Short mmCIF file of C-alpha atoms in Angstrom, two decimals:
data_model
loop_
_atom_site.label_atom_id
_atom_site.label_comp_id
_atom_site.label_asym_id
_atom_site.label_seq_id
_atom_site.Cartn_x
_atom_site.Cartn_y
_atom_site.Cartn_z
CA MET A 27 4.97 -3.48 13.26
CA ASN A 28 5.73 -4.47 9.67
CA THR A 29 4.49 -2.24 6.88
CA ILE A 30 2.35 -3.07 3.86
CA GLU A 31 2.61 -0.92 0.71
CA VAL A 32 0.64 -0.95 -2.53
CA CYS A 33 2.18 -0.22 -5.92
CA LEU A 34 -0.82 0.46 -8.19
CA THR A 35 1.01 -0.19 -11.47
CA PRO A 36 4.45 -1.47 -12.55
CA GLU A 37 5.18 2.04 -13.84
CA LEU A 38 5.40 3.22 -10.22
CA ILE A 39 7.43 0.30 -8.84
CA HIS A 40 10.58 2.46 -8.71
CA GLN A 41 8.90 4.40 -5.89
CA HIS A 42 8.99 1.31 -3.69
CA ALA A 43 12.25 0.04 -2.21
CA LEU A 44 12.02 -3.73 -2.63
CA LYS A 45 15.26 -4.93 -1.05
CA GLY A 46 14.66 -7.09 1.99
CA LYS A 47 10.91 -7.06 1.37
CA LEU A 48 8.34 -9.64 0.38
CA VAL A 49 6.49 -8.76 -2.83
CA VAL A 50 3.02 -10.09 -3.60
CA VAL A 51 2.38 -9.83 -7.35
CA VAL A 52 -1.26 -9.50 -8.36
CA ASP A 53 -2.93 -9.73 -11.77
CA ILE A 54 -6.46 -10.86 -11.00
CA PHE A 55 -7.69 -10.84 -14.64
CA ARG A 56 -6.04 -13.29 -15.21
CA ALA A 57 -2.35 -14.17 -14.93
CA THR A 58 -1.97 -14.64 -11.18
CA SER A 59 -5.36 -16.37 -10.94
CA CYS A 60 -4.07 -18.79 -13.59
CA ILE A 61 -0.78 -19.38 -11.78
CA VAL A 62 -2.54 -20.15 -8.50
CA THR A 63 -5.02 -22.44 -10.27
CA GLY A 64 -2.23 -24.25 -12.11
CA LEU A 65 -0.06 -24.92 -9.07
CA ALA A 66 -3.13 -26.03 -7.10
CA ASN A 67 -3.90 -28.47 -9.94
CA ASP A 68 -0.53 -30.22 -10.09
CA VAL A 69 1.30 -28.12 -12.65
CA GLU A 70 4.94 -28.70 -11.65
CA ALA A 71 6.26 -25.15 -12.16
CA ILE A 72 5.41 -21.96 -14.06
CA LYS A 73 8.14 -19.81 -15.58
CA PRO A 74 7.18 -16.18 -16.24
CA VAL A 75 8.92 -14.68 -19.27
CA ALA A 76 8.64 -11.30 -20.92
CA GLU A 77 8.71 -12.17 -24.60
CA VAL A 78 6.78 -14.55 -26.82
CA ASP A 79 10.04 -15.82 -28.34
CA GLU A 80 11.33 -16.88 -24.91
CA CYS A 81 8.15 -18.88 -24.45
CA LYS A 82 8.64 -20.55 -27.81
CA ALA A 83 12.25 -21.43 -27.00
CA LEU A 84 11.08 -23.07 -23.77
CA GLY A 85 8.39 -24.86 -25.75
CA THR A 86 11.13 -26.74 -27.59
CA LYS A 87 12.40 -27.92 -24.18
CA GLY A 88 9.10 -29.47 -23.18
CA TYR A 89 7.40 -26.53 -21.51
CA ILE A 90 3.72 -25.90 -22.16
CA MET A 91 3.57 -22.53 -23.95
CA ALA A 92 0.98 -20.28 -22.33
CA GLY A 93 0.00 -16.68 -22.71
CA GLU A 94 -1.91 -13.87 -24.31
CA ARG A 95 -1.49 -10.47 -25.80
CA ASP A 96 -4.35 -8.03 -25.30
CA GLY A 97 -6.47 -10.85 -23.90
CA ILE A 98 -6.12 -13.21 -26.86
CA MET A 99 -4.16 -16.52 -26.90
CA ILE A 100 -0.88 -16.25 -28.78
CA GLU A 101 -0.87 -18.07 -32.12
CA GLY A 102 0.81 -21.46 -31.96
CA PHE A 103 0.70 -21.60 -28.15
CA ASP A 104 -0.65 -24.59 -26.21
CA ILE A 105 -2.93 -22.69 -23.84
CA GLY A 106 -4.13 -19.14 -23.36
CA ASN A 107 -4.71 -17.19 -20.18
CA SER A 108 -7.85 -18.82 -18.77
CA PRO A 109 -7.82 -20.43 -15.32
CA PHE A 110 -9.79 -23.30 -16.89
CA ASP A 111 -6.83 -24.00 -19.22
CA TYR A 112 -4.78 -24.63 -16.08
CA GLN A 113 -7.14 -27.30 -14.78
CA SER A 114 -6.88 -29.59 -17.79
CA GLU A 115 -5.21 -32.99 -17.69
CA SER A 116 -2.76 -31.86 -20.38
CA VAL A 117 -0.86 -29.57 -17.99
CA LYS A 118 -0.66 -31.80 -14.89
CA GLY A 119 2.93 -32.65 -13.94
CA LYS A 120 4.23 -30.32 -16.65
CA LYS A 121 6.18 -27.10 -16.60
CA VAL A 122 4.50 -24.04 -18.13
CA ALA A 123 6.19 -20.97 -19.66
CA ILE A 124 3.86 -17.98 -19.43
CA SER A 125 3.97 -14.60 -21.13
CA THR A 126 1.10 -12.17 -20.55
CA THR A 127 0.46 -8.49 -21.21
CA ASN A 128 0.80 -7.34 -17.63
CA GLY A 129 1.38 -10.10 -15.08
CA SER A 130 4.73 -11.44 -16.32
CA LYS A 131 6.11 -7.91 -16.41
CA ALA A 132 5.12 -7.22 -12.80
CA ILE A 133 6.82 -10.44 -11.65
CA LEU A 134 10.02 -9.67 -13.55
CA LEU A 135 10.11 -6.06 -12.30
CA SER A 136 9.96 -7.30 -8.70
CA GLU A 137 13.30 -9.12 -8.85
CA GLU A 138 15.04 -6.93 -6.26
CA ALA A 139 12.74 -8.23 -3.55
CA ASP A 140 13.87 -10.72 -0.97
CA GLU A 141 11.01 -12.99 -1.94
CA ILE A 142 8.25 -12.94 -4.57
CA ILE A 143 4.93 -14.69 -4.13
CA ILE A 144 1.72 -14.72 -6.16
CA GLY A 145 -1.63 -13.44 -4.92
CA SER A 146 -5.20 -13.74 -6.18
CA PHE A 147 -8.63 -13.93 -4.63
CA LEU A 148 -8.37 -17.70 -5.12
CA ASN A 149 -5.61 -17.91 -2.48
CA LEU A 150 -6.25 -14.73 -0.48
CA ASP A 151 -6.31 -16.33 2.98
CA ALA A 152 -3.25 -18.45 2.28
CA VAL A 153 -1.29 -15.37 1.19
CA ALA A 154 -2.41 -13.41 4.26
CA GLN A 155 -1.34 -16.21 6.60
CA TYR A 156 1.97 -16.55 4.77
CA ILE A 157 2.96 -12.91 5.04
CA LEU A 158 1.83 -12.58 8.65
CA GLN A 159 3.97 -15.54 9.55
CA LYS A 160 6.99 -14.19 7.63
CA LYS A 161 7.04 -10.93 9.61
CA LYS A 162 8.53 -8.92 6.75
CA ASP A 163 7.64 -5.59 5.16
CA VAL A 164 5.37 -6.26 2.19
CA VAL A 165 4.80 -4.57 -1.16
CA ILE A 166 1.67 -5.58 -3.08
CA HIS A 167 2.62 -5.10 -6.73
CA CYS A 168 -0.48 -4.68 -8.89
CA ALA A 169 0.06 -5.55 -12.55
CA GLY A 170 -2.65 -3.15 -13.73
CA TRP A 171 -3.39 -2.78 -17.43
CA LYS A 172 -0.60 -1.61 -19.73
CA GLY A 173 0.88 0.60 -17.05
CA THR A 174 -2.40 2.02 -15.74
CA PRO A 175 -3.90 1.15 -12.33
CA ASN A 176 -6.86 -1.19 -12.46
CA LEU A 177 -9.84 -1.82 -10.26
CA GLU A 178 -9.62 -5.56 -9.61
CA ASP A 179 -5.95 -5.59 -8.59
CA THR A 180 -6.52 -2.57 -6.33
CA LEU A 181 -9.51 -4.36 -4.77
CA PHE A 182 -7.35 -7.39 -4.05
CA ALA A 183 -4.70 -5.18 -2.44
CA GLY A 184 -7.39 -3.71 -0.19
CA ALA A 185 -8.69 -7.16 0.71
CA LEU A 186 -5.21 -8.36 1.65
CA ILE A 187 -4.53 -5.23 3.73
CA ASP A 188 -7.85 -5.80 5.48
CA GLU A 189 -6.87 -9.37 6.40
CA CYS A 190 -3.55 -8.14 7.82
CA ALA A 191 -4.81 -4.88 9.37
CA GLU A 192 -4.31 -5.86 13.00
CA GLU A 193 -0.69 -6.85 12.57
CA MET A 194 0.62 -4.65 9.76
CA LYS A 195 0.67 -0.91 9.12
CA PRO A 196 -0.41 0.45 5.71
CA ASP A 197 2.41 2.58 4.31
CA ARG A 198 1.60 5.52 2.02
CA ASP A 199 -1.71 6.63 0.62
CA SER A 200 -2.05 4.08 -2.16
CA ALA A 201 -2.46 1.50 0.61
CA LEU A 202 -5.15 3.64 2.29
CA VAL A 203 -6.95 4.13 -1.03
CA ALA A 204 -6.94 0.38 -1.74
CA HIS A 205 -8.14 -0.46 1.76
CA GLN A 206 -10.96 2.11 1.64
CA LEU A 207 -12.00 0.81 -1.78
CA PHE A 208 -12.26 -2.71 -0.36
CA ILE A 209 -14.18 -1.56 2.72
CA ALA A 210 -16.62 0.30 0.47
CA SER A 211 -17.26 -2.58 -1.87
CA HIS A 212 -16.49 -5.91 -0.23
CA GLU A 213 -20.13 -6.94 -0.34
CA ASN A 214 -20.28 -6.41 -4.09
CA MET A 215 -16.76 -7.06 -5.34
CA LEU A 216 -17.81 -9.16 -8.30
CA GLY A 217 -20.30 -6.53 -9.40
CA LEU A 218 -17.72 -3.80 -9.13
CA ALA A 219 -14.96 -5.83 -10.78
CA LEU A 220 -17.27 -6.54 -13.71
CA GLN A 221 -17.59 -2.75 -14.20
CA SER A 222 -13.83 -2.43 -14.58
CA SER A 223 -12.50 -1.48 -17.96
CA HIS A 224 -10.49 -4.69 -18.07
CA ALA A 225 -13.65 -6.73 -17.57
CA GLU A 226 -15.35 -4.69 -20.27
CA ARG A 227 -12.54 -5.57 -22.66
CA LEU A 228 -12.55 -9.25 -21.76
CA LYS A 229 -16.33 -9.58 -22.03
CA GLY A 230 -15.85 -9.06 -25.73
CA PHE A 231 -14.06 -12.42 -25.80
CA GLY A 232 -16.97 -14.28 -24.19
CA ILE A 233 -15.10 -15.22 -21.05
CA GLU A 234 -17.45 -14.04 -18.31
CA GLU A 235 -16.94 -17.42 -16.65
CA ASP A 236 -13.24 -16.68 -16.29
CA LEU A 237 -13.96 -13.38 -14.58
CA GLU A 238 -16.39 -14.91 -12.11
CA PHE A 239 -13.93 -17.69 -11.36
CA CYS A 240 -11.11 -15.20 -10.73
CA MET A 241 -13.24 -13.39 -8.13
CA GLU A 242 -13.91 -16.55 -6.07
CA GLU A 243 -12.22 -16.37 -2.68
CA ASN A 244 -10.05 -18.98 -0.99
CA LYS A 245 -10.59 -21.80 -3.39
CA TYR A 246 -6.96 -22.91 -3.21
CA PRO A 247 -4.56 -22.85 -0.23
CA VAL A 248 -1.37 -22.67 -2.33
CA VAL A 249 1.17 -19.83 -2.17
CA PRO A 250 3.22 -19.78 -5.40
CA LYS A 251 6.81 -18.61 -4.80
CA LEU A 252 9.48 -17.62 -7.30
CA VAL A 253 12.47 -19.96 -6.89
CA ASN A 254 15.30 -19.82 -9.44
CA GLY A 255 13.09 -18.03 -11.92
CA GLU A 256 10.20 -20.46 -11.66
CA LEU A 257 7.01 -20.31 -9.65
CA VAL A 258 6.42 -23.37 -7.49
CA SER A 259 4.02 -24.11 -4.68
CA MET B 15 -21.14 11.76 -23.64
CA ASN B 16 -17.86 13.40 -22.65
CA THR B 17 -15.36 11.37 -20.66
CA ILE B 18 -13.67 12.13 -17.35
CA GLU B 19 -10.28 10.56 -16.55
CA VAL B 20 -8.17 10.62 -13.42
CA CYS B 21 -4.38 10.73 -13.45
CA LEU B 22 -3.37 9.73 -9.91
CA THR B 23 0.14 11.22 -10.05
CA PRO B 24 2.16 13.37 -12.49
CA GLU B 25 4.36 10.30 -13.09
CA LEU B 26 1.47 8.71 -15.00
CA ILE B 27 0.39 11.78 -16.97
CA HIS B 28 2.00 10.37 -20.15
CA GLN B 29 -0.77 7.73 -20.11
CA HIS B 30 -3.38 10.42 -20.70
CA ALA B 31 -3.71 12.15 -24.06
CA LEU B 32 -4.25 15.80 -23.15
CA LYS B 33 -4.64 17.46 -26.56
CA GLY B 34 -8.07 18.97 -27.00
CA LYS B 35 -9.00 18.21 -23.38
CA LEU B 36 -9.68 20.28 -20.30
CA VAL B 37 -7.32 19.47 -17.41
CA VAL B 38 -8.29 20.11 -13.79
CA VAL B 39 -5.12 20.24 -11.66
CA VAL B 40 -5.56 19.27 -8.01
CA ASP B 41 -3.22 19.61 -5.05
CA ILE B 42 -5.54 19.81 -2.08
CA PHE B 43 -2.76 20.04 0.58
CA ARG B 44 -2.14 22.85 -0.30
CA ALA B 45 -1.15 24.47 -3.60
CA THR B 46 -4.45 24.48 -5.47
CA SER B 47 -6.37 25.37 -2.31
CA CYS B 48 -4.03 28.36 -1.99
CA ILE B 49 -4.50 29.39 -5.62
CA VAL B 50 -8.28 29.30 -5.33
CA THR B 51 -8.16 31.21 -2.04
CA GLY B 52 -5.83 33.82 -3.48
CA LEU B 53 -7.84 34.52 -6.61
CA ALA B 54 -11.04 34.65 -4.54
CA ASN B 55 -9.35 37.22 -2.31
CA ASP B 56 -8.28 39.67 -5.01
CA VAL B 57 -4.83 38.41 -5.87
CA GLU B 58 -4.42 39.64 -9.47
CA ALA B 59 -2.67 36.58 -10.92
CA ILE B 60 -0.61 33.56 -9.82
CA LYS B 61 2.28 32.31 -11.92
CA PRO B 62 3.30 28.68 -11.29
CA VAL B 63 7.02 28.05 -11.77
CA ALA B 64 9.13 24.95 -11.27
CA GLU B 65 12.25 26.34 -9.65
CA VAL B 66 12.98 28.53 -6.65
CA ASP B 67 15.32 30.69 -8.74
CA GLU B 68 12.54 31.51 -11.20
CA CYS B 69 10.43 32.67 -8.27
CA LYS B 70 13.25 34.86 -7.04
CA ALA B 71 13.75 36.39 -10.49
CA LEU B 72 10.05 37.25 -10.60
CA GLY B 73 10.39 38.68 -7.09
CA THR B 74 12.69 41.35 -8.49
CA LYS B 75 9.88 42.29 -10.92
CA GLY B 76 7.37 42.93 -8.17
CA TYR B 77 5.84 39.47 -7.79
CA ILE B 78 5.12 38.15 -4.30
CA MET B 79 7.39 35.10 -3.88
CA ALA B 80 5.43 32.14 -2.58
CA GLY B 81 6.19 28.51 -2.05
CA GLU B 82 7.49 25.61 -0.06
CA ARG B 83 9.75 22.62 -0.28
CA ASP B 84 8.72 19.57 1.73
CA GLY B 85 6.01 21.64 3.42
CA ILE B 86 8.29 24.42 4.69
CA MET B 87 8.35 28.05 3.43
CA ILE B 88 11.36 28.76 1.26
CA GLU B 89 13.95 31.00 2.94
CA GLY B 90 13.72 34.61 1.83
CA PHE B 91 10.25 34.18 0.33
CA ASP B 92 7.33 36.48 1.14
CA ILE B 93 4.73 33.83 1.89
CA GLY B 94 4.61 30.04 2.26
CA ASN B 95 1.96 27.61 1.15
CA SER B 96 -0.86 28.29 3.61
CA PRO B 97 -4.29 29.39 2.33
CA PHE B 98 -4.29 31.93 5.16
CA ASP B 99 -1.21 33.60 3.61
CA TYR B 100 -3.36 34.19 0.53
CA GLN B 101 -6.02 36.08 2.46
CA SER B 102 -3.73 38.77 3.83
CA GLU B 103 -3.91 42.41 2.80
CA SER B 104 -0.31 42.24 1.59
CA VAL B 105 -1.21 40.11 -1.46
CA LYS B 106 -4.38 41.86 -2.64
CA GLY B 107 -4.03 43.32 -6.12
CA LYS B 108 -0.58 41.75 -6.47
CA LYS B 109 0.84 39.04 -8.70
CA VAL B 110 2.23 35.96 -6.98
CA ALA B 111 4.92 33.58 -8.27
CA ILE B 112 4.47 30.14 -6.71
CA SER B 113 6.78 27.13 -6.56
CA THR B 114 5.65 24.09 -4.59
CA THR B 115 6.81 20.50 -4.24
CA ASN B 116 3.99 18.93 -6.24
CA GLY B 117 1.35 21.38 -7.43
CA SER B 118 3.45 23.59 -9.70
CA LYS B 119 4.86 20.50 -11.41
CA ALA B 120 1.40 19.10 -12.16
CA ILE B 121 0.31 22.42 -13.72
CA LEU B 122 3.42 22.64 -15.87
CA LEU B 123 3.14 19.00 -17.01
CA SER B 124 -0.41 19.66 -18.24
CA GLU B 125 0.63 22.18 -20.88
CA GLU B 126 -0.51 20.08 -23.85
CA ALA B 127 -4.13 20.44 -22.77
CA ASP B 128 -6.54 22.73 -24.52
CA GLU B 129 -7.30 24.42 -21.23
CA ILE B 130 -6.00 24.14 -17.65
CA ILE B 131 -8.09 25.04 -14.62
CA ILE B 132 -7.52 24.65 -10.89
CA GLY B 133 -9.65 22.50 -8.59
CA SER B 134 -9.97 22.19 -4.83
CA PHE B 135 -12.75 21.40 -2.41
CA LEU B 136 -13.05 25.17 -1.89
CA ASN B 137 -14.36 25.62 -5.46
CA LEU B 138 -15.72 22.12 -6.17
CA ASP B 139 -19.18 23.17 -7.37
CA ALA B 140 -17.83 25.98 -9.50
CA VAL B 141 -15.40 23.59 -11.23
CA ALA B 142 -18.16 21.02 -11.81
CA GLN B 143 -20.44 23.64 -13.35
CA TYR B 144 -17.61 24.94 -15.49
CA ILE B 145 -16.66 21.60 -17.01
CA LEU B 146 -20.27 20.54 -17.57
CA GLN B 147 -20.89 23.74 -19.45
CA LYS B 148 -17.69 23.36 -21.54
CA LYS B 149 -18.73 19.93 -22.87
CA LYS B 150 -15.14 18.73 -23.28
CA ASP B 151 -13.35 15.54 -22.28
CA VAL B 152 -11.71 16.12 -18.90
CA VAL B 153 -8.56 14.83 -17.20
CA ILE B 154 -8.29 15.38 -13.44
CA HIS B 155 -4.55 15.64 -12.82
CA CYS B 156 -3.73 14.86 -9.19
CA ALA B 157 -0.45 16.35 -7.98
CA GLY B 158 0.08 13.60 -5.39
CA TRP B 159 3.18 13.61 -3.21
CA LYS B 160 6.57 13.40 -4.90
CA GLY B 161 5.25 11.22 -7.66
CA THR B 162 3.09 8.94 -5.50
CA PRO B 163 -0.71 8.99 -5.48
CA ASN B 164 -2.28 10.60 -2.44
CA LEU B 165 -5.54 10.24 -0.63
CA GLU B 166 -6.86 13.80 -0.57
CA ASP B 167 -6.35 14.50 -4.28
CA THR B 168 -7.92 11.14 -5.17
CA LEU B 169 -10.88 11.98 -2.90
CA PHE B 170 -11.35 15.29 -4.70
CA ALA B 171 -11.26 13.50 -8.07
CA GLY B 172 -14.00 11.19 -6.81
CA ALA B 173 -16.07 14.10 -5.56
CA LEU B 174 -15.82 15.90 -8.91
CA ILE B 175 -16.73 12.73 -10.83
CA ASP B 176 -19.71 12.31 -8.53
CA GLU B 177 -20.93 15.84 -9.30
CA CYS B 178 -20.64 15.18 -13.04
CA ALA B 179 -21.80 11.53 -13.03
CA GLU B 180 -25.06 12.08 -14.87
CA GLU B 181 -23.50 13.89 -17.78
CA MET B 182 -19.98 12.44 -18.09
CA LYS B 183 -18.58 8.93 -18.38
CA PRO B 184 -15.65 7.87 -16.16
CA ASP B 185 -12.82 6.63 -18.39
CA ARG B 186 -10.44 3.94 -17.10
CA ASP B 187 -10.25 2.33 -13.70
CA SER B 188 -8.45 5.11 -11.86
CA ALA B 189 -11.67 7.12 -12.31
CA LEU B 190 -13.74 4.24 -10.92
CA VAL B 191 -11.38 3.84 -7.96
CA ALA B 192 -11.56 7.56 -7.14
CA HIS B 193 -15.34 7.61 -7.45
CA GLN B 194 -15.77 4.54 -5.23
CA LEU B 195 -13.40 6.05 -2.67
CA PHE B 196 -15.54 9.18 -2.56
CA ILE B 197 -18.80 7.22 -2.31
CA ALA B 198 -17.33 5.23 0.58
CA SER B 199 -16.11 8.18 2.56
CA HIS B 200 -18.00 11.32 1.64
CA GLU B 201 -19.54 11.54 5.09
CA ASN B 202 -16.13 11.53 6.73
CA MET B 203 -13.80 13.08 4.20
CA LEU B 204 -12.02 15.33 6.70
CA GLY B 205 -11.41 12.37 9.02
CA LEU B 206 -10.06 10.27 6.21
CA ALA B 207 -7.96 13.07 4.74
CA LEU B 208 -6.40 13.66 8.14
CA GLN B 209 -5.24 10.02 8.13
CA SER B 210 -3.38 10.57 4.88
CA SER B 211 0.38 10.42 4.98
CA HIS B 212 0.56 13.99 3.68
CA ALA B 213 -1.58 15.19 6.59
CA GLU B 214 0.64 13.21 8.97
CA ARG B 215 3.68 15.02 7.60
CA LEU B 216 2.06 18.45 7.73
CA LYS B 217 0.75 17.99 11.27
CA GLY B 218 4.38 18.09 12.36
CA PHE B 219 4.39 21.73 11.25
CA GLY B 220 1.43 22.69 13.42
CA ILE B 221 -0.87 23.56 10.55
CA GLU B 222 -3.98 21.51 11.31
CA GLU B 223 -6.00 24.68 10.64
CA ASP B 224 -4.72 24.70 7.07
CA LEU B 225 -5.81 21.12 6.51
CA GLU B 226 -9.31 21.71 7.86
CA PHE B 227 -9.62 24.84 5.74
CA CYS B 228 -8.55 22.95 2.59
CA MET B 229 -11.30 20.36 3.14
CA GLU B 230 -14.09 22.99 3.30
CA GLU B 231 -16.42 22.71 0.32
CA ASN B 232 -17.67 25.45 -1.96
CA LYS B 233 -16.35 28.41 -0.06
CA TYR B 234 -15.34 30.24 -3.23
CA PRO B 235 -17.06 30.30 -6.64
CA VAL B 236 -13.89 31.11 -8.63
CA VAL B 237 -12.43 28.89 -11.36
CA PRO B 238 -8.74 29.76 -11.84
CA LYS B 239 -7.61 29.34 -15.47
CA LEU B 240 -4.12 29.32 -16.94
CA VAL B 241 -3.82 32.18 -19.45
CA ASN B 242 -0.42 33.01 -20.93
CA GLY B 243 1.34 31.14 -18.14
CA GLU B 244 -0.54 32.83 -15.32
CA LEU B 245 -3.56 31.71 -13.34
CA VAL B 246 -6.39 34.22 -13.31
CA SER B 247 -10.01 34.02 -12.24
#
């Protein structure tokens, strides 16, 4: 039986051997929800980068510059970090370069893995089907918030474990904690996620709609994969 | 309202400012359960040390040498890491030097705090009363397992938050996760704790009795405190 692990924050990723494994990167509020939304809405590819300057350099090559720092759109960029930005006509058929506080980092820190895909509630079922079919050991890499574990990414990890529970074995206690959290709260996930400290921070920016959107399940069947440094569907 | 934070593993303790705060160190299986049991059973003091050699040096000064590595008693030591060892006549009135895989480390890494106390299910109520009366911000420092979060310490953190919920505010999502985990499982904590990977490891050593003992609630009213490098009641 293949195993499924949960890394609660990028600061603990060194505890997880990634070689030969499939990594699912998760940043529910909002990077991975944006990536899934973009690729489901005809964005051609999304390139995660660590630094703002890398984004700007790619901007000169025709990439849409996307991203935020501490929840706020970066000055001079084309779009921010809202899933609604990724549904606009202006991004269709384009490539996007994205730099965010937490999500980009988690993707880049997963590079040792055999394969990196992107998870969110928006494509939960599609991700579950994908990893069950791959028959590989899986690490769910939660982006968290500035190195600390967060509620919404942990909830997603629990939801994904729950979908795979009959065919995969949770490995280590962080997986058990995430699964129990999901079992306890799956009937009120939005309510719980809105109590998270990340949601509290983002509410200050008047983007409650974003948060509700990011908690919708199975809206898109895409599974973004990292291929040559770019996420494609 | 004072805050209550949860650090899920010593590897994340740098994310928590400890100055001026009260730290509750937790290592349910089994170091902090042993410390509480010992001080409730007339051990004079318990000195946590990092290395085996420090324990041995203290042994020559009359300390009982206690500890384990990977769950097994250290060769040449007087006692291991079972709470039953700490109830024997041989330790009453004595000082104990303890070195364990996870617990000692968590205590030593908390040194910046204003005050360090020891928590376990065995003294849960006493710890809750103590911190409510102190009116300080609290960090619950979970020892985990070799740097990874574990289930039983996280459960304890949730239980302690629950006891203090009316008078303290959970700070950051790790506190919310721990609290939700407790709410979800408080009727079957022993069952859940026995599923933990730590319990799985320890079962191999035939010490199920230890694990059940460590999950008993409010057996002892003591609150061990670190004073001049030694834990006393």
